Amino acid sequence: MPMQPWFPDAKLGIFIHYGLYAVEGVAESWSFYYGDISREAYLSQLNGFTADGYDPAAWAELFAQAGARYAVLTTRHHDGFALWDSAYGELNVTASPAGRDLVGPFADALRERGLKVGLYYSHSDWNHPDYPSVRGPQAHPSPYVTPPEGQEDPAAWARYLAYRDGQIDELVERYRPDLLWFDGEWERSEEQWGIDGLADRILAVRPQTVLNGRMLSRGDYATPEQGVPIMPPDGPWELCLTINDSWGFRPDDTNHKPVGHLVRYFAETIGAGGNLLLDVGPTADGRILPEQADRLKGLGAWIERHAEAVYGTTAGMPAGHHHGPSTLSADRRTLYLTCFDPPRDTVAVRGLRNAVLRARVVGADGELGHAITGELDGVPGILWIDAPPAGAIDPHATVIALELDGELDLYRGRGRD
């Protein structure tokens, strides 16, 4: 099934890591896996998970201000704690002081604000008694993952898959997600997970659901984390990025990225044809920290000023043509050049075969002068664009629009001997 067109057009999504781990501010799931905290202490956080300040409408409003077109909520991480009143398993939100479904209000609030609904779900569950019952393709030292050598229990694994499938059925049928964001796939093979059957099960109920790459051969797009890929993945993709250094709420992590850095991540990602999935970690009572909210708003202000160079565009020119990322309008006749440093004299573009009808700064009035030097026998010269006036320079990244005489045509040769 072809990719749903809303996804590559969305450009920005918000990732929300919200769960038990926020109570003590420890690493999500991994803290007990690696022994940073005991399993008993980790699970005791259940008693402090209140969601007293949980306001999904306020979340949705903030995400819209950020310029996001979708959001993804961790409905169940590797720890097995479900944010809805699941009939499968006992470790869910109704056993906590929150005592209510948190996924339904999230989905409703996003849709009321015109945002697409994404739900995260981990294939693995390190607290389910039937999970460590078969061995995967990789050796795992943790007892939460695999049984001792020679003690596999295929019947228990079948029970685990029935539990997983039952929870996925609930998410799909109750909340009608536009996107399902799976995780934890590395611990078993595609055959052990029953990926084909799971994908068919989802799409039979909701055929338009987008599935991320952690559905392996049935995934619709790639999901690199934290580092912008030097060579972008083939096809649709999404960069998962934290605002600080942590996915969930960590009170000791104050290393929040400046808005300017987030603008760079975003511009480089969409310039290479991807989406940015920017993560926030709410507190146990459901509040998004002011430091994170302010950065979402700051990114959103830049996106709003440069919306024409963001939404409805595709990846721009390959590296080497312009010192910075670029995007291209849907009709391929307007090229948007992002300049992270304030241009002092001129901005250069190499290998552009098109004539430029007009050069301008996005979000500012007036045109920019431009000229070509060095053209010879079909090898285009360098296009020199006059630097924008000081008043048109954006504090984070200035975008110059080049209106072309036809669809973008680039020279990719080695020059004339």
Short mmCIF file of C-alpha atoms in Angstrom, two decimals:
data_model
loop_
_atom_site.label_atom_id
_atom_site.label_comp_id
_atom_site.label_asym_id
_atom_site.label_seq_id
_atom_site.Cartn_x
_atom_site.Cartn_y
_atom_site.Cartn_z
CA MET A 1 0.00 0.00 0.00
CA PRO A 2 1.48 3.43 -0.92
CA MET A 3 2.54 5.82 1.83
CA GLN A 4 -0.27 8.03 3.08
CA PRO A 5 0.42 11.50 1.59
CA TRP A 6 -0.11 13.31 4.89
CA PHE A 7 3.03 11.76 6.39
CA PRO A 8 5.80 13.15 4.13
CA ASP A 9 3.92 16.47 4.03
CA ALA A 10 3.74 16.74 7.83
CA LYS A 11 7.44 17.61 8.37
CA LEU A 12 7.17 17.84 12.18
CA GLY A 13 5.74 15.46 14.76
CA ILE A 14 5.95 15.49 18.56
CA PHE A 15 7.06 12.37 20.43
CA ILE A 16 5.76 12.06 24.01
CA HIS A 17 7.46 9.64 26.40
CA TYR A 18 5.02 9.46 29.30
CA GLY A 19 4.85 6.62 31.81
CA LEU A 20 5.80 5.26 35.22
CA TYR A 21 9.42 6.35 34.85
CA ALA A 22 8.38 9.99 35.23
CA VAL A 23 7.51 9.50 38.92
CA GLU A 24 11.13 9.17 40.07
CA GLY A 25 12.59 10.64 36.89
CA VAL A 26 14.50 7.49 35.92
CA ALA A 27 15.27 6.15 32.47
CA GLU A 28 12.23 4.62 30.81
CA SER A 29 12.31 0.81 31.22
CA TRP A 30 16.09 0.59 30.78
CA SER A 31 16.73 1.72 34.36
CA PHE A 32 15.58 -1.61 35.81
CA TYR A 33 16.83 -3.63 32.83
CA TYR A 34 20.39 -2.48 33.55
CA GLY A 35 19.99 -2.54 37.32
CA ASP A 36 20.20 1.21 37.92
CA ILE A 37 17.08 0.68 40.02
CA SER A 38 15.54 -2.57 41.22
CA ARG A 39 12.57 -3.98 39.37
CA GLU A 40 10.51 -3.68 42.57
CA ALA A 41 11.46 -0.03 43.03
CA TYR A 42 10.70 0.69 39.39
CA LEU A 43 7.23 -0.86 39.60
CA SER A 44 6.52 0.91 42.90
CA GLN A 45 6.35 4.13 40.87
CA LEU A 46 2.86 2.96 39.98
CA ASN A 47 1.70 4.43 43.29
CA GLY A 48 2.86 7.92 42.30
CA PHE A 49 1.53 8.06 38.76
CA THR A 50 -1.32 10.56 39.20
CA ALA A 51 -1.77 12.41 35.87
CA ASP A 52 -3.33 15.16 38.02
CA GLY A 53 -2.23 17.87 35.61
CA TYR A 54 -2.82 15.92 32.41
CA ASP A 55 -4.48 18.25 29.90
CA PRO A 56 -4.36 16.75 26.41
CA ALA A 57 -6.14 19.78 24.92
CA ALA A 58 -3.30 21.99 26.18
CA TRP A 59 -0.79 19.51 24.75
CA ALA A 60 -2.50 19.60 21.37
CA GLU A 61 -2.55 23.40 21.37
CA LEU A 62 1.18 23.50 22.19
CA PHE A 63 1.99 20.97 19.48
CA ALA A 64 0.03 23.02 16.94
CA GLN A 65 1.95 26.14 18.01
CA ALA A 66 5.15 24.21 17.36
CA GLY A 67 4.06 23.65 13.77
CA ALA A 68 3.58 19.91 14.24
CA ARG A 69 1.08 18.00 12.13
CA TYR A 70 1.09 14.79 14.22
CA ALA A 71 2.07 13.50 17.66
CA VAL A 72 3.06 10.06 18.97
CA LEU A 73 2.28 8.97 22.55
CA THR A 74 4.05 6.05 24.27
CA THR A 75 0.96 4.00 25.09
CA ARG A 76 3.12 1.11 26.36
CA HIS A 77 6.92 1.05 26.66
CA HIS A 78 9.17 -1.99 27.25
CA ASP A 79 8.11 -1.96 30.93
CA GLY A 80 4.61 -3.15 29.97
CA PHE A 81 2.75 -0.26 31.64
CA ALA A 82 -0.26 0.61 29.46
CA LEU A 83 -1.77 4.09 29.47
CA TRP A 84 -5.25 2.76 28.76
CA ASP A 85 -7.63 0.38 30.58
CA SER A 86 -6.54 -2.75 28.74
CA ALA A 87 -8.35 -6.03 29.20
CA TYR A 88 -5.00 -7.77 28.54
CA GLY A 89 -2.56 -7.87 31.43
CA GLU A 90 -2.86 -6.15 34.77
CA LEU A 91 -0.16 -3.48 34.54
CA ASN A 92 -2.07 -0.51 33.26
CA VAL A 93 -3.20 2.97 34.21
CA THR A 94 -6.31 1.82 36.09
CA ALA A 95 -4.01 0.29 38.73
CA SER A 96 -2.42 3.69 39.38
CA PRO A 97 -3.83 6.79 41.10
CA ALA A 98 -4.52 8.21 37.62
CA GLY A 99 -7.19 5.52 37.38
CA ARG A 100 -8.44 6.35 33.90
CA ASP A 101 -7.76 5.96 30.20
CA LEU A 102 -5.22 8.55 29.04
CA VAL A 103 -5.03 7.50 25.38
CA GLY A 104 -8.60 8.29 24.34
CA PRO A 105 -8.49 11.93 25.49
CA PHE A 106 -5.13 12.34 23.76
CA ALA A 107 -6.49 11.07 20.45
CA ASP A 108 -9.62 13.21 20.75
CA ALA A 109 -7.66 16.37 21.58
CA LEU A 110 -5.29 15.94 18.64
CA ARG A 111 -8.12 15.41 16.19
CA GLU A 112 -9.99 18.45 17.49
CA ARG A 113 -6.85 20.48 16.71
CA GLY A 114 -6.45 18.91 13.26
CA LEU A 115 -3.42 16.79 14.14
CA LYS A 116 -2.84 13.18 13.14
CA VAL A 117 -2.79 10.60 15.93
CA GLY A 118 0.28 8.43 16.48
CA LEU A 119 0.49 5.69 19.11
CA TYR A 120 3.75 4.09 20.24
CA TYR A 121 3.74 0.45 21.29
CA SER A 122 6.70 -1.78 22.14
CA HIS A 123 6.70 -5.33 20.82
CA SER A 124 8.63 -6.31 23.96
CA ASP A 125 7.34 -6.36 27.55
CA TRP A 126 10.02 -7.02 30.16
CA ASN A 127 7.47 -7.43 32.95
CA HIS A 128 5.17 -9.94 31.28
CA PRO A 129 5.62 -13.46 32.71
CA ASP A 130 5.41 -15.08 29.27
CA TYR A 131 7.83 -12.75 27.52
CA PRO A 132 11.18 -14.40 28.43
CA SER A 133 10.09 -17.74 27.01
CA VAL A 134 11.95 -18.09 23.70
CA ARG A 135 15.36 -16.99 22.49
CA GLY A 136 15.79 -14.40 19.78
CA PRO A 137 18.49 -14.13 17.10
CA GLN A 138 20.78 -12.20 19.47
CA ALA A 139 22.08 -13.30 22.87
CA HIS A 140 20.67 -11.26 25.76
CA PRO A 141 22.08 -11.50 29.27
CA SER A 142 18.96 -10.12 30.89
CA PRO A 143 16.46 -12.54 32.45
CA TYR A 144 13.72 -10.12 31.39
CA VAL A 145 14.29 -11.04 27.75
CA THR A 146 15.15 -14.72 27.28
CA PRO A 147 14.98 -17.99 29.24
CA PRO A 148 18.06 -19.94 30.29
CA GLU A 149 19.61 -22.12 27.59
CA GLY A 150 17.45 -25.14 26.81
CA GLN A 151 14.35 -23.86 28.64
CA GLU A 152 12.28 -22.39 25.84
CA ASP A 153 8.50 -22.53 26.15
CA PRO A 154 6.74 -22.05 22.78
CA ALA A 155 3.31 -22.28 24.41
CA ALA A 156 4.16 -19.37 26.70
CA TRP A 157 5.39 -17.38 23.71
CA ALA A 158 2.10 -18.02 21.93
CA ARG A 159 0.29 -16.66 24.99
CA TYR A 160 2.51 -13.57 24.91
CA LEU A 161 1.74 -12.90 21.26
CA ALA A 162 -1.98 -13.27 21.98
CA TYR A 163 -1.59 -10.64 24.72
CA ARG A 164 0.31 -8.31 22.40
CA ASP A 165 -2.21 -8.79 19.59
CA GLY A 166 -5.10 -8.19 21.97
CA GLN A 167 -3.61 -4.89 23.10
CA ILE A 168 -2.95 -3.80 19.51
CA ASP A 169 -6.55 -4.68 18.64
CA GLU A 170 -7.71 -2.40 21.46
CA LEU A 171 -5.54 0.50 20.29
CA VAL A 172 -6.64 0.19 16.67
CA GLU A 173 -10.34 -0.35 17.31
CA ARG A 174 -10.77 2.19 20.11
CA TYR A 175 -8.53 5.04 19.00
CA ARG A 176 -8.24 4.65 15.20
CA PRO A 177 -4.59 5.74 15.00
CA ASP A 178 -3.25 7.34 11.86
CA LEU A 179 0.19 5.98 12.73
CA LEU A 180 1.44 3.09 14.86
CA TRP A 181 5.00 3.57 16.07
CA PHE A 182 6.44 0.21 17.11
CA ASP A 183 9.63 -0.39 19.09
CA GLY A 184 11.54 -3.27 20.72
CA GLU A 185 11.73 -5.27 17.51
CA TRP A 186 15.44 -6.10 17.87
CA GLU A 187 14.82 -8.79 20.49
CA ARG A 188 13.15 -11.32 18.20
CA SER A 189 13.14 -12.27 14.53
CA GLU A 190 10.42 -11.13 12.16
CA GLU A 191 9.03 -14.66 12.11
CA GLN A 192 8.96 -14.91 15.91
CA TRP A 193 7.07 -11.64 16.13
CA GLY A 194 4.61 -12.74 13.48
CA ILE A 195 5.03 -9.40 11.73
CA ASP A 196 3.02 -10.29 8.63
CA GLY A 197 0.06 -11.47 10.65
CA LEU A 198 0.19 -8.42 12.92
CA ALA A 199 0.35 -5.99 9.99
CA ASP A 200 -2.53 -7.74 8.25
CA ARG A 201 -4.52 -7.62 11.48
CA ILE A 202 -4.01 -3.85 11.82
CA LEU A 203 -4.68 -3.00 8.18
CA ALA A 204 -7.80 -5.15 8.00
CA VAL A 205 -9.40 -2.81 10.56
CA ARG A 206 -7.74 0.46 9.56
CA PRO A 207 -6.15 0.17 6.10
CA GLN A 208 -4.74 3.70 6.09
CA THR A 209 -2.61 3.23 9.21
CA VAL A 210 1.04 4.20 8.69
CA LEU A 211 3.50 1.72 10.24
CA ASN A 212 7.04 2.70 11.18
CA GLY A 213 10.14 0.78 10.17
CA ARG A 214 10.20 -1.24 13.39
CA MET A 215 7.51 -3.32 11.79
CA LEU A 216 10.47 -4.61 9.75
CA SER A 217 9.50 -5.68 6.22
CA ARG A 218 6.00 -4.25 6.71
CA GLY A 219 7.19 -0.82 7.83
CA ASP A 220 6.43 2.24 5.73
CA TYR A 221 9.35 4.47 6.72
CA ALA A 222 12.73 4.49 8.49
CA THR A 223 13.28 5.85 12.01
CA PRO A 224 16.88 6.90 12.75
CA GLU A 225 17.38 8.34 16.24
CA GLN A 226 19.25 11.40 17.53
CA GLY A 227 21.81 11.93 14.75
CA VAL A 228 20.90 13.45 11.37
CA PRO A 229 21.99 10.78 8.85
CA ILE A 230 24.77 11.84 6.52
CA MET A 231 23.22 9.71 3.79
CA PRO A 232 19.44 9.82 4.20
CA PRO A 233 17.52 6.54 4.14
CA ASP A 234 15.83 5.58 0.91
CA GLY A 235 12.17 6.51 0.87
CA PRO A 236 10.23 8.26 3.65
CA TRP A 237 11.99 8.67 6.98
CA GLU A 238 11.79 10.41 10.32
CA LEU A 239 14.51 11.60 12.70
CA CYS A 240 13.64 10.96 16.37
CA LEU A 241 15.26 13.66 18.50
CA THR A 242 15.14 14.61 22.19
CA ILE A 243 14.95 18.25 23.26
CA ASN A 244 17.47 17.53 26.02
CA ASP A 245 19.41 14.26 26.32
CA SER A 246 16.54 12.11 27.66
CA TRP A 247 13.35 10.64 26.25
CA GLY A 248 11.30 10.76 29.44
CA PHE A 249 11.19 13.25 32.31
CA ARG A 250 14.61 13.46 33.99
CA PRO A 251 14.84 16.34 36.49
CA ASP A 252 18.65 16.12 36.47
CA ASP A 253 18.83 16.62 32.68
CA THR A 254 18.84 20.36 32.02
CA ASN A 255 20.83 20.15 28.78
CA HIS A 256 18.02 21.49 26.61
CA LYS A 257 18.95 22.27 23.03
CA PRO A 258 18.66 25.95 22.05
CA VAL A 259 15.95 26.89 19.59
CA GLY A 260 18.62 27.67 17.01
CA HIS A 261 19.92 24.11 17.20
CA LEU A 262 16.41 22.72 16.82
CA VAL A 263 15.88 24.90 13.73
CA ARG A 264 19.10 23.47 12.26
CA TYR A 265 18.03 19.89 12.97
CA PHE A 266 14.64 20.58 11.45
CA ALA A 267 15.90 22.36 8.32
CA GLU A 268 18.54 19.72 7.64
CA THR A 269 16.02 16.92 8.13
CA ILE A 270 13.33 18.26 5.82
CA GLY A 271 16.01 19.33 3.33
CA ALA A 272 17.00 15.66 3.10
CA GLY A 273 13.40 14.53 2.67
CA GLY A 274 12.59 13.49 6.24
CA ASN A 275 10.32 14.46 9.11
CA LEU A 276 11.51 15.50 12.56
CA LEU A 277 9.86 13.70 15.51
CA LEU A 278 10.81 15.94 18.43
CA ASP A 279 10.46 14.40 21.89
CA VAL A 280 9.14 15.81 25.15
CA GLY A 281 9.01 14.06 28.52
CA PRO A 282 6.06 15.14 30.71
CA THR A 283 6.19 14.94 34.49
CA ALA A 284 4.22 12.21 36.27
CA ASP A 285 1.26 14.55 36.72
CA GLY A 286 1.19 15.25 32.99
CA ARG A 287 2.86 18.66 32.69
CA ILE A 288 5.27 19.53 29.88
CA LEU A 289 8.19 21.47 31.34
CA PRO A 290 8.28 25.20 30.51
CA GLU A 291 11.83 24.76 29.17
CA GLN A 292 10.55 22.25 26.63
CA ALA A 293 7.35 24.15 25.83
CA ASP A 294 9.33 27.33 25.15
CA ARG A 295 11.54 25.50 22.68
CA LEU A 296 8.55 24.04 20.87
CA LYS A 297 7.08 27.53 20.59
CA GLY A 298 10.39 28.94 19.38
CA LEU A 299 10.68 26.32 16.67
CA GLY A 300 7.05 26.91 15.76
CA ALA A 301 7.63 30.65 15.36
CA TRP A 302 10.43 29.96 12.86
CA ILE A 303 8.29 27.45 10.97
CA GLU A 304 5.37 29.87 10.82
CA ARG A 305 7.60 32.59 9.30
CA HIS A 306 8.91 30.14 6.71
CA ALA A 307 5.85 27.94 6.15
CA GLU A 308 6.04 28.10 2.36
CA ALA A 309 9.54 26.59 2.51
CA VAL A 310 8.36 23.82 4.85
CA TYR A 311 4.93 22.40 4.15
CA GLY A 312 4.16 20.89 0.77
CA THR A 313 7.85 20.75 -0.16
CA THR A 314 10.20 17.93 -1.01
CA ALA A 315 13.91 17.40 -0.47
CA GLY A 316 16.02 20.04 -2.16
CA MET A 317 19.40 19.85 -3.82
CA PRO A 318 22.06 17.27 -3.00
CA ALA A 319 25.06 18.43 -1.00
CA GLY A 320 27.58 20.52 -2.91
CA HIS A 321 25.23 22.86 -4.72
CA HIS A 322 24.62 25.18 -1.75
CA HIS A 323 26.26 25.48 1.67
CA GLY A 324 23.18 24.51 3.61
CA PRO A 325 19.96 22.52 3.22
CA SER A 326 17.27 23.35 0.72
CA THR A 327 13.71 22.36 -0.10
CA LEU A 328 11.73 22.39 -3.32
CA SER A 329 8.12 23.37 -3.93
CA ALA A 330 5.67 20.71 -5.05
CA ASP A 331 5.71 22.02 -8.64
CA ARG A 332 9.55 21.98 -8.55
CA ARG A 333 9.71 25.60 -9.68
CA THR A 334 10.68 27.31 -6.43
CA LEU A 335 13.89 26.42 -4.62
CA TYR A 336 14.30 27.41 -0.97
CA LEU A 337 17.85 27.89 0.31
CA THR A 338 18.44 27.83 4.07
CA CYS A 339 21.35 29.95 5.33
CA PHE A 340 22.28 29.29 8.96
CA ASP A 341 24.92 32.01 9.09
CA PRO A 342 23.92 35.57 8.13
CA PRO A 343 25.03 36.10 4.50
CA ARG A 344 27.62 38.90 4.45
CA ASP A 345 28.17 39.49 0.75
CA THR A 346 26.60 36.90 -1.54
CA VAL A 347 25.01 33.47 -1.46
CA ALA A 348 26.32 31.04 -4.08
CA VAL A 349 24.52 28.20 -5.86
CA ARG A 350 26.43 25.84 -8.15
CA GLY A 351 25.18 23.68 -10.99
CA LEU A 352 21.82 25.36 -11.50
CA ARG A 353 20.79 25.11 -15.13
CA ASN A 354 17.61 27.12 -14.68
CA ALA A 355 17.30 30.85 -15.13
CA VAL A 356 16.17 32.60 -11.95
CA LEU A 357 13.11 34.75 -12.50
CA ARG A 358 13.12 36.20 -9.00
CA ALA A 359 15.12 35.89 -5.78
CA ARG A 360 13.62 36.96 -2.46
CA VAL A 361 13.82 36.39 1.29
CA VAL A 362 10.96 34.28 2.64
CA GLY A 363 8.94 36.34 5.10
CA ALA A 364 10.40 39.68 3.98
CA ASP A 365 9.62 42.25 1.28
CA GLY A 366 11.70 43.03 -1.76
CA GLU A 367 13.84 41.18 -4.27
CA LEU A 368 17.52 40.25 -4.26
CA GLY A 369 19.88 40.93 -7.11
CA HIS A 370 21.57 37.95 -8.71
CA ALA A 371 24.03 37.18 -11.50
CA ILE A 372 25.89 34.24 -13.03
CA THR A 373 29.62 33.92 -13.72
CA GLY A 374 31.70 31.19 -15.31
CA GLU A 375 29.19 29.47 -17.63
CA LEU A 376 30.85 27.47 -20.46
CA ASP A 377 29.56 25.05 -23.10
CA GLY A 378 26.62 23.64 -21.15
CA VAL A 379 28.38 23.67 -17.79
CA PRO A 380 26.49 26.19 -15.68
CA GLY A 381 28.37 28.89 -13.85
CA ILE A 382 27.90 29.99 -10.27
CA LEU A 383 24.75 31.89 -9.36
CA TRP A 384 25.61 34.75 -7.01
CA ILE A 385 22.70 36.13 -4.98
CA ASP A 386 23.06 39.43 -3.17
CA ALA A 387 23.02 39.15 0.60
CA PRO A 388 19.69 40.14 2.17
CA PRO A 389 19.51 43.45 4.01
CA ALA A 390 20.13 43.29 7.75
CA GLY A 391 16.43 43.70 8.56
CA ALA A 392 15.56 40.56 6.59
CA ILE A 393 18.04 38.30 8.39
CA ASP A 394 16.42 35.69 10.66
CA PRO A 395 18.18 35.11 14.01
CA HIS A 396 18.16 31.33 13.50
CA ALA A 397 18.13 30.69 9.75
CA THR A 398 17.36 32.90 6.77
CA VAL A 399 15.59 31.33 3.79
CA ILE A 400 15.99 32.61 0.23
CA ALA A 401 13.41 31.63 -2.39
CA LEU A 402 14.53 31.25 -6.00
CA GLU A 403 11.66 31.29 -8.49
CA LEU A 404 12.84 29.34 -11.54
CA ASP A 405 11.92 29.39 -15.22
CA GLY A 406 10.87 25.73 -15.09
CA GLU A 407 11.26 22.65 -12.99
CA LEU A 408 14.56 22.43 -11.14
CA ASP A 409 17.33 21.24 -13.45
CA LEU A 410 20.74 20.53 -11.91
CA TYR A 411 24.06 19.86 -13.58
CA ARG A 412 25.75 16.86 -11.91
CA GLY A 413 28.76 16.47 -14.19
CA ARG A 414 32.51 16.88 -13.70
CA GLY A 415 32.94 20.07 -15.69
CA ARG A 416 34.62 20.66 -19.04
CA ASP A 417 38.29 19.74 -19.60
#
